[in-house]
mmCIF file of C-alpha atoms and ligand atoms in Angstrom:
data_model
loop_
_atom_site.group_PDB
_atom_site.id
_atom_site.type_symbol
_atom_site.label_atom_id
_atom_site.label_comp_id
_atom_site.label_asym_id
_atom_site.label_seq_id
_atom_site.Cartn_x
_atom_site.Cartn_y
_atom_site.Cartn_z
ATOM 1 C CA UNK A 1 0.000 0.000 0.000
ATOM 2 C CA UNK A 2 1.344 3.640 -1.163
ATOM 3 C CA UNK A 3 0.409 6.718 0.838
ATOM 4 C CA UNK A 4 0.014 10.405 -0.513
ATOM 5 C CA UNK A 5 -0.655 12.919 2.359
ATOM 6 C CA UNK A 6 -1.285 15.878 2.093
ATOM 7 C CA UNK A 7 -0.407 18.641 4.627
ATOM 8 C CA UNK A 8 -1.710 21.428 4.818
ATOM 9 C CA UNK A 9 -0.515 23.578 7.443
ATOM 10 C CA UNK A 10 -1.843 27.104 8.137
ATOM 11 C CA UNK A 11 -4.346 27.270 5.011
ATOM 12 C CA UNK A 12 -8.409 26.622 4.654
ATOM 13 C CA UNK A 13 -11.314 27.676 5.749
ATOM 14 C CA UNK A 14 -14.801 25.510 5.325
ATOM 15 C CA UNK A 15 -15.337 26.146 1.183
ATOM 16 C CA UNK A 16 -12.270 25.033 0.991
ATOM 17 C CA UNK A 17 -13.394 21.609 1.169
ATOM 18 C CA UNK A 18 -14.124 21.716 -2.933
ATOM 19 C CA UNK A 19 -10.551 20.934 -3.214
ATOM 20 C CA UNK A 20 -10.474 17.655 -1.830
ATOM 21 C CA UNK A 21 -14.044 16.842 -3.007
ATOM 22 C CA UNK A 22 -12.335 16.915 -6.469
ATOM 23 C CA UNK A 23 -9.774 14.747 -5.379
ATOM 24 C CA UNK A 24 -12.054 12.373 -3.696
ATOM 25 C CA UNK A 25 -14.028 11.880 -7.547
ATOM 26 C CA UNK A 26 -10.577 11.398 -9.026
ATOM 27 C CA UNK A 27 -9.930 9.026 -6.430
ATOM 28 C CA UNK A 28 -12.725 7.208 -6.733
ATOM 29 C CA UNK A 29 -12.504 6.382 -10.133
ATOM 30 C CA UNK A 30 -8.467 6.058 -10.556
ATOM 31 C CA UNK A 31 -7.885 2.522 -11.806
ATOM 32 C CA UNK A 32 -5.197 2.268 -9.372
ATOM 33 C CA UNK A 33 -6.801 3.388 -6.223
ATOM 34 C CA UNK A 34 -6.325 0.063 -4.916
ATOM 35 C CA UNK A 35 -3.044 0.558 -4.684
ATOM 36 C CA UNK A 36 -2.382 3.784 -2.534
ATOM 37 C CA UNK A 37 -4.298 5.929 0.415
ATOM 38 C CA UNK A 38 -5.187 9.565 0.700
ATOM 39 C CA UNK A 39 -4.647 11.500 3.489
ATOM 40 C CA UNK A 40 -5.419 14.945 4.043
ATOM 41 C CA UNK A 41 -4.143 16.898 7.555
ATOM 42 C CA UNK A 42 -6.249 20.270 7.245
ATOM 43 C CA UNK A 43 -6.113 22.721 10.531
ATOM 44 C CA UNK A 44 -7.845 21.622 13.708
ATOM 45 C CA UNK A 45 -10.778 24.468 12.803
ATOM 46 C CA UNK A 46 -11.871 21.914 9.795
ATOM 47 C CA UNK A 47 -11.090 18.015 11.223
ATOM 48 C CA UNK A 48 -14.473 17.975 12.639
ATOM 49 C CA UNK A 49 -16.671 18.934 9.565
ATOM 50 C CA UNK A 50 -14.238 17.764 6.867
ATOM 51 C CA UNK A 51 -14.447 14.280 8.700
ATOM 52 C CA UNK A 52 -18.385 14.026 8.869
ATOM 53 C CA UNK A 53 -18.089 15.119 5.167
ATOM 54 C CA UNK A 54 -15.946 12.099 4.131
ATOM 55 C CA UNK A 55 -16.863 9.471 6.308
ATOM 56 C CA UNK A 56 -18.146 7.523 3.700
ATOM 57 C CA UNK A 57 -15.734 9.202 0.852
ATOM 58 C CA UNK A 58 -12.431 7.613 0.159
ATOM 59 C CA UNK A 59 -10.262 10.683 1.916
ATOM 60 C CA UNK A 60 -9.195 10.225 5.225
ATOM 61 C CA UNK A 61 -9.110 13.020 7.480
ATOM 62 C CA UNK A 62 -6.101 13.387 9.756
ATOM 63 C CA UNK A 63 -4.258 16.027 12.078
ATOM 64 C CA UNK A 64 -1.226 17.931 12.018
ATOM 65 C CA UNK A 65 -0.332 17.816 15.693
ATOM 66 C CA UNK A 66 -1.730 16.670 18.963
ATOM 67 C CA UNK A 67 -0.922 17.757 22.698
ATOM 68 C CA UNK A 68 1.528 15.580 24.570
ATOM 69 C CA UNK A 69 -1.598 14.723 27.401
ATOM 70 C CA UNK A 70 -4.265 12.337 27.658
ATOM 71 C CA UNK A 71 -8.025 13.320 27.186
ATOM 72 C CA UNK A 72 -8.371 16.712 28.960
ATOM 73 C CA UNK A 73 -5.731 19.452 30.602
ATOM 74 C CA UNK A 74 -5.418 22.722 31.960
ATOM 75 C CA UNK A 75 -2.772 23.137 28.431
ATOM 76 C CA UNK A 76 -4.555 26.877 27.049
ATOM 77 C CA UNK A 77 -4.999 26.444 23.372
ATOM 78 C CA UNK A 78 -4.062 22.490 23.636
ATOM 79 C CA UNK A 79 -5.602 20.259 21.866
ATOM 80 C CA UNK A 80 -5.435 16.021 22.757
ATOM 81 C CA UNK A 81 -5.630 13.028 20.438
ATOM 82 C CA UNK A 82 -8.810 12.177 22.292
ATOM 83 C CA UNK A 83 -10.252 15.414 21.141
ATOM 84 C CA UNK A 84 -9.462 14.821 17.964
ATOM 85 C CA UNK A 85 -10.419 11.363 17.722
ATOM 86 C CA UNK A 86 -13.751 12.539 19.124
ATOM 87 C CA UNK A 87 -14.583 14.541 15.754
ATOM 88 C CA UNK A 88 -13.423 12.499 13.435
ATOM 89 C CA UNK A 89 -9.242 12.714 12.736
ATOM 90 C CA UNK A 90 -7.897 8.819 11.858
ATOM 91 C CA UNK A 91 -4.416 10.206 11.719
ATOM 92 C CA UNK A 92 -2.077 12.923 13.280
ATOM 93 C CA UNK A 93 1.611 14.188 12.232
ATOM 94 C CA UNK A 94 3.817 14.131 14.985
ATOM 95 C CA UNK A 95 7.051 15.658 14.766
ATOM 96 C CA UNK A 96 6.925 18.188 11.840
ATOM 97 C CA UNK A 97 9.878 20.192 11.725
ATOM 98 C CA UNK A 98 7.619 23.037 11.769
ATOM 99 C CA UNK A 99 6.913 21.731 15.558
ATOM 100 C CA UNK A 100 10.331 20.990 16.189
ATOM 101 C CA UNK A 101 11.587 24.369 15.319
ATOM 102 C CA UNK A 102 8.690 25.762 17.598
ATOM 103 C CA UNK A 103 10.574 23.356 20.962
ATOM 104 C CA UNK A 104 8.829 19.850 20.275
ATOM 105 C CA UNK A 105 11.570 18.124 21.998
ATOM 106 C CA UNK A 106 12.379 13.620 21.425
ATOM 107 C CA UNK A 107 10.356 13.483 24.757
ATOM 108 C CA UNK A 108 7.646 15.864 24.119
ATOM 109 C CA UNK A 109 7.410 13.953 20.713
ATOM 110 C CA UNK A 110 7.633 10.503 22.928
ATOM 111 C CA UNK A 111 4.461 11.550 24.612
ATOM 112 C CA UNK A 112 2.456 12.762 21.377
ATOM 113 C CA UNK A 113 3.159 9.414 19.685
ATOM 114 C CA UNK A 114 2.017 7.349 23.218
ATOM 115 C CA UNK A 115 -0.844 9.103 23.476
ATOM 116 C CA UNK A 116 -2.036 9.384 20.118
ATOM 117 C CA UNK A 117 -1.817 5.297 19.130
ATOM 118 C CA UNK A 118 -3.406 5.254 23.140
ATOM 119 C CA UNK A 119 -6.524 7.023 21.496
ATOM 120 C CA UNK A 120 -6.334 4.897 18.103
ATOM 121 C CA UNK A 121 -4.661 7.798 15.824
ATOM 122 C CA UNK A 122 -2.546 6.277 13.305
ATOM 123 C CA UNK A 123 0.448 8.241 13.831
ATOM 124 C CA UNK A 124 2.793 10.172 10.870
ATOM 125 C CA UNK A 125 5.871 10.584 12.214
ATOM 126 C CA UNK A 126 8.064 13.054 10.901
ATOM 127 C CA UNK A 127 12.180 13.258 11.180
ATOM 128 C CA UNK A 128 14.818 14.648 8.886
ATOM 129 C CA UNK A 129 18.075 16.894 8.937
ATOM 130 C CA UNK A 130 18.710 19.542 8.488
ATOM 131 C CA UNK A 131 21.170 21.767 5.871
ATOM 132 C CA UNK A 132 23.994 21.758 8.365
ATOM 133 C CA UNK A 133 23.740 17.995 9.512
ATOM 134 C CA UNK A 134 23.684 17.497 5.831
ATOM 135 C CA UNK A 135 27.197 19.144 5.237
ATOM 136 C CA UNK A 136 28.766 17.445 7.846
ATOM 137 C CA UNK A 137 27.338 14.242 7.111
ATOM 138 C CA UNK A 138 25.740 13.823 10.011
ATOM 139 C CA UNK A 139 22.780 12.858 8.152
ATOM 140 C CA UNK A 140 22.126 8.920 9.251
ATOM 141 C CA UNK A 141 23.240 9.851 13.209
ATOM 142 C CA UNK A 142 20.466 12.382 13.193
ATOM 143 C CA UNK A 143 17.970 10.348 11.995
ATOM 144 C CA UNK A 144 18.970 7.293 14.054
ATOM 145 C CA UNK A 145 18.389 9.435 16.944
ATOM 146 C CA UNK A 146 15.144 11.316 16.084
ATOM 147 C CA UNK A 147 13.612 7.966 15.461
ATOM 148 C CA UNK A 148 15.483 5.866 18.919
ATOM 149 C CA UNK A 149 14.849 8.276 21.377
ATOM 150 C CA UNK A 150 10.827 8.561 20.325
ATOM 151 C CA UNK A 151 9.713 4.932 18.914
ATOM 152 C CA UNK A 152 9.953 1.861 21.367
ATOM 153 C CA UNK A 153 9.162 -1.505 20.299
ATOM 154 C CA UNK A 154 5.976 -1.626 22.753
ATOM 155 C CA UNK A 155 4.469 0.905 20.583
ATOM 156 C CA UNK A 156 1.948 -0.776 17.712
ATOM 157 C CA UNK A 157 4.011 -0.308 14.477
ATOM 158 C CA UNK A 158 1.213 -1.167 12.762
ATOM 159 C CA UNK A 159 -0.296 2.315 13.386
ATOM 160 C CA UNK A 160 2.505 4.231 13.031
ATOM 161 C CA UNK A 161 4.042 5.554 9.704
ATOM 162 C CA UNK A 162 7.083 7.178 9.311
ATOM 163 C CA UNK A 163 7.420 10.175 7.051
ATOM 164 C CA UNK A 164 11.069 10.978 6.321
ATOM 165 C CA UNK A 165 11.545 15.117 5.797
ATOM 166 C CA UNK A 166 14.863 16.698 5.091
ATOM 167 C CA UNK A 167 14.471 20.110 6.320
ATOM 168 C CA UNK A 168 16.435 21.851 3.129
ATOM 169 C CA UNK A 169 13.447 20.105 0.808
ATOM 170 C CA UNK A 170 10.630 21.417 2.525
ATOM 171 C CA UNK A 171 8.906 23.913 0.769
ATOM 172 C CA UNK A 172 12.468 24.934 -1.358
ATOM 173 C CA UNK A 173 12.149 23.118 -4.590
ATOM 174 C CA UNK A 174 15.379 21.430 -3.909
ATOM 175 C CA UNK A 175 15.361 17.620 -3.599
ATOM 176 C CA UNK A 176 17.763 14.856 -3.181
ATOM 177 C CA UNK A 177 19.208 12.554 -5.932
ATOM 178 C CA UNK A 178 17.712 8.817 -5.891
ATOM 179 C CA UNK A 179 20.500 7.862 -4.907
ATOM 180 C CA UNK A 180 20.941 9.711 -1.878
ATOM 181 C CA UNK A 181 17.273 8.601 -1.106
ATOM 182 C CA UNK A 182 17.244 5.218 -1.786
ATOM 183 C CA UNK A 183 20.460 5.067 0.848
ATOM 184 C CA UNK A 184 18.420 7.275 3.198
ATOM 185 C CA UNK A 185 15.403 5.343 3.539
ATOM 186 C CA UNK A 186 17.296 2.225 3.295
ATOM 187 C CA UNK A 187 19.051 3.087 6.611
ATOM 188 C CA UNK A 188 15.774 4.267 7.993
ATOM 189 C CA UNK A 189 13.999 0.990 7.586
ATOM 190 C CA UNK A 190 17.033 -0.862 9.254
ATOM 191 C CA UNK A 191 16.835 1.227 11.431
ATOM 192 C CA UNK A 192 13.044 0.558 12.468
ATOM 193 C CA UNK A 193 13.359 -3.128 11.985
ATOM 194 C CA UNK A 194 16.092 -2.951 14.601
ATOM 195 C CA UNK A 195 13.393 -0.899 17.049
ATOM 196 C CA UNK A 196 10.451 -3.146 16.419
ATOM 197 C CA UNK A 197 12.159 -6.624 16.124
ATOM 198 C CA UNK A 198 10.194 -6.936 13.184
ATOM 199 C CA UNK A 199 10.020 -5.596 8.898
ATOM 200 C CA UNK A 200 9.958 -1.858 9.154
ATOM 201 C CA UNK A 201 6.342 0.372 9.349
ATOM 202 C CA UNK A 202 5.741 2.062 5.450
ATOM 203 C CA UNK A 203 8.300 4.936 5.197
ATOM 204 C CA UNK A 204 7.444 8.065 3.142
ATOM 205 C CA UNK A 205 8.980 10.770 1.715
ATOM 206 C CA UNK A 206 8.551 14.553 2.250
ATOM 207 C CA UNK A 207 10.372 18.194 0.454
ATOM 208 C CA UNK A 208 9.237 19.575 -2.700
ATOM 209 C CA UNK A 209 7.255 16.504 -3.841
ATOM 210 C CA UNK A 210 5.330 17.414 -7.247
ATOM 211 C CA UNK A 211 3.899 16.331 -10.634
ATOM 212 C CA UNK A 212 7.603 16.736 -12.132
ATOM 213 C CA UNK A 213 9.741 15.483 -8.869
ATOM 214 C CA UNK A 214 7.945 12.487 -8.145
ATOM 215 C CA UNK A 215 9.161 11.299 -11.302
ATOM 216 C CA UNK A 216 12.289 10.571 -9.903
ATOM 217 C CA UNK A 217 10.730 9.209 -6.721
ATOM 218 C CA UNK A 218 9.044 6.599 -8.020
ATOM 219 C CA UNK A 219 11.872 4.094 -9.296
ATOM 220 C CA UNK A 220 12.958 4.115 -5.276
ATOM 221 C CA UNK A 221 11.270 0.692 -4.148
ATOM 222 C CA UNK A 222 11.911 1.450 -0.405
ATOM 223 C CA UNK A 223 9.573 4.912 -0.853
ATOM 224 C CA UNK A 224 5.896 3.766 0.178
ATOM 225 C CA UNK A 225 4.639 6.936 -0.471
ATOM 226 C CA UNK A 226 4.487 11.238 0.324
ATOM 227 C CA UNK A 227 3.922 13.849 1.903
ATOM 228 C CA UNK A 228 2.707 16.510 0.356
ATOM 229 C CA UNK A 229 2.855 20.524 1.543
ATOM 230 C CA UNK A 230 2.551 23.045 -0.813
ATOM 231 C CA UNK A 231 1.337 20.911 -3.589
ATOM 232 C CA UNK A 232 -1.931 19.321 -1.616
ATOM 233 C CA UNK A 233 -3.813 22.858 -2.086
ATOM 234 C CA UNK A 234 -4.945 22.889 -5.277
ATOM 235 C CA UNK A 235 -5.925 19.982 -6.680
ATOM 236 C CA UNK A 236 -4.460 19.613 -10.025
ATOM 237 C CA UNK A 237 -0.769 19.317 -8.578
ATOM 238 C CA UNK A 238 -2.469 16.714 -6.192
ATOM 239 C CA UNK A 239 -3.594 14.774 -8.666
ATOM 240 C CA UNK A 240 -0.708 15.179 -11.300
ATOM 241 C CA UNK A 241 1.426 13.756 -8.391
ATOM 242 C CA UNK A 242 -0.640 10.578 -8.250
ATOM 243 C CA UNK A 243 -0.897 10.202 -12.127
ATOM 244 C CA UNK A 244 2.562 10.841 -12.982
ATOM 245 C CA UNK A 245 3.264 8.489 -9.948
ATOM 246 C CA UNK A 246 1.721 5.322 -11.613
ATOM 247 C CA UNK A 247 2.209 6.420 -15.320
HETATM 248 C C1 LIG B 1 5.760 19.640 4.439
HETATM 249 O O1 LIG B 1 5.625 20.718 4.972
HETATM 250 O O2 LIG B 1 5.532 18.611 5.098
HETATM 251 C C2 LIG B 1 6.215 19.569 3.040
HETATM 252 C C3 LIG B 1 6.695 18.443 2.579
HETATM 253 O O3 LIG B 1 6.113 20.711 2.281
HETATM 254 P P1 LIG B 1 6.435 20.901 0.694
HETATM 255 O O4 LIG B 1 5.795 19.752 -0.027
HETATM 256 O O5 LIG B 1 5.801 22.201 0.353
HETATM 257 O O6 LIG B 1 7.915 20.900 0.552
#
């Protein structure tokens, strides 16, 4: 099973929602759906009614982030896994670099991953490195700690997904070679299998991900899929990424 996700982040409001009813009729009468998911992760002002609307759609509705509690908190402005299990979410991202950058620390992330499979979220887990890791090819240390210090093998890996990120993609049109990814997520999936005892959870990839790039992408066998930023609002480049994907 492939995954396309997409993320995204500080846009929508309710009309909105036209943009992945599109999707949803593309989806729904692709010849390949079979073979892949979609995901959306809209803001936490639209889980609740973009869930009701696709219950019985093909899109899943998922969220971005979740609060490192269980069910309720005096947290201002928090919001659980519960809560958002309680309208409708399936998913969440934990771990965006966005969140990261903002002081999501390994055991703040720990928590957020605990207590979202706790509250049956499927959880997107997000690592990557960043420019200056890259250069000093600190790449595969980075990313063998962002994923030991937060995933335990007690966890369900069968609700978890791991959605690898380098921070110099996101959002800058710059992506890495196939070669460099195919070693990347290679390492990351031995990597997991060494965590869970067991074959590694589906491992995506993240940065710049479009009609054109994902081209490139999609001769990497150890890719099961992407996640999408700026590309998942409008729904052509949504959909060109899943054509051009199985062309
Ligand atoms: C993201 O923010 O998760 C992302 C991958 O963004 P973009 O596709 O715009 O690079």
């Amino acid at each position: 099973m492939k995954y396309f996700i997409g993320n995204w982040k500080m846009f929508g409001i309710p009309k909105s929602i036209e943009i992945l009813n599109k999707i949803n009729s593309f989806y729904s009468k692709d010849k390949n759906r079979n073979k892949y998911k979609v995901i959306f992760t809209p803001p936490y002002t639209l889980i609740e009614s973009y869930s009701k609307y696709f219950k019985k759609k093909k899109i899943n509705i998922g969220s971005q982030n979740c609060y490192q509690k269980d069910q309720f908190s005096s947290n201002t402005a928090a919001i659980s896994s519960y809560m958002l299990r309680s309208v409708g979410a399936k998913y969440t991202l934990v771990g965006h670099s966005d969140n990261r950058s903002e002081g999501d620390t390994d055991s703040i992330l720990k928590n957020k991953v605990y207590f979202a499979l706790k509250n049956n979220l499927k959880v997107v887990f997000c690592v990557g490195e960043n420019k200056t890791h890259k250069k000093n090819k600190k790449t595969f240390s980075v990313l063998k700690k962002q994923l030991t210090k937060v995933l335990e093998r007690k966890f369900n890996k069968n609700n978890i997904i791991i959605a690898y990120e380098p921070i110099w993609s996101i959002g800058t049109g710059k992506i890495p070679s196939s070669q460099e990814l195919t070693r990347t997520s290679s390492f990351i999936k031995k990597t997991l299998k060494n965590i869970f005892r067991s074959k590694s959870p589906p491992v995506l990839y993240g940065g710049s991900v479009d009609g054109n790039s994902v081209k490139l992408f999609k001769k990497i066998n150890e890719i099961d899929g992407f996640l999408i930023g700026g590309a998942s609002k409008s729904t052509k480049k949504f959909i060109d990424i899943i054509r051009n994907y199985y062309r």
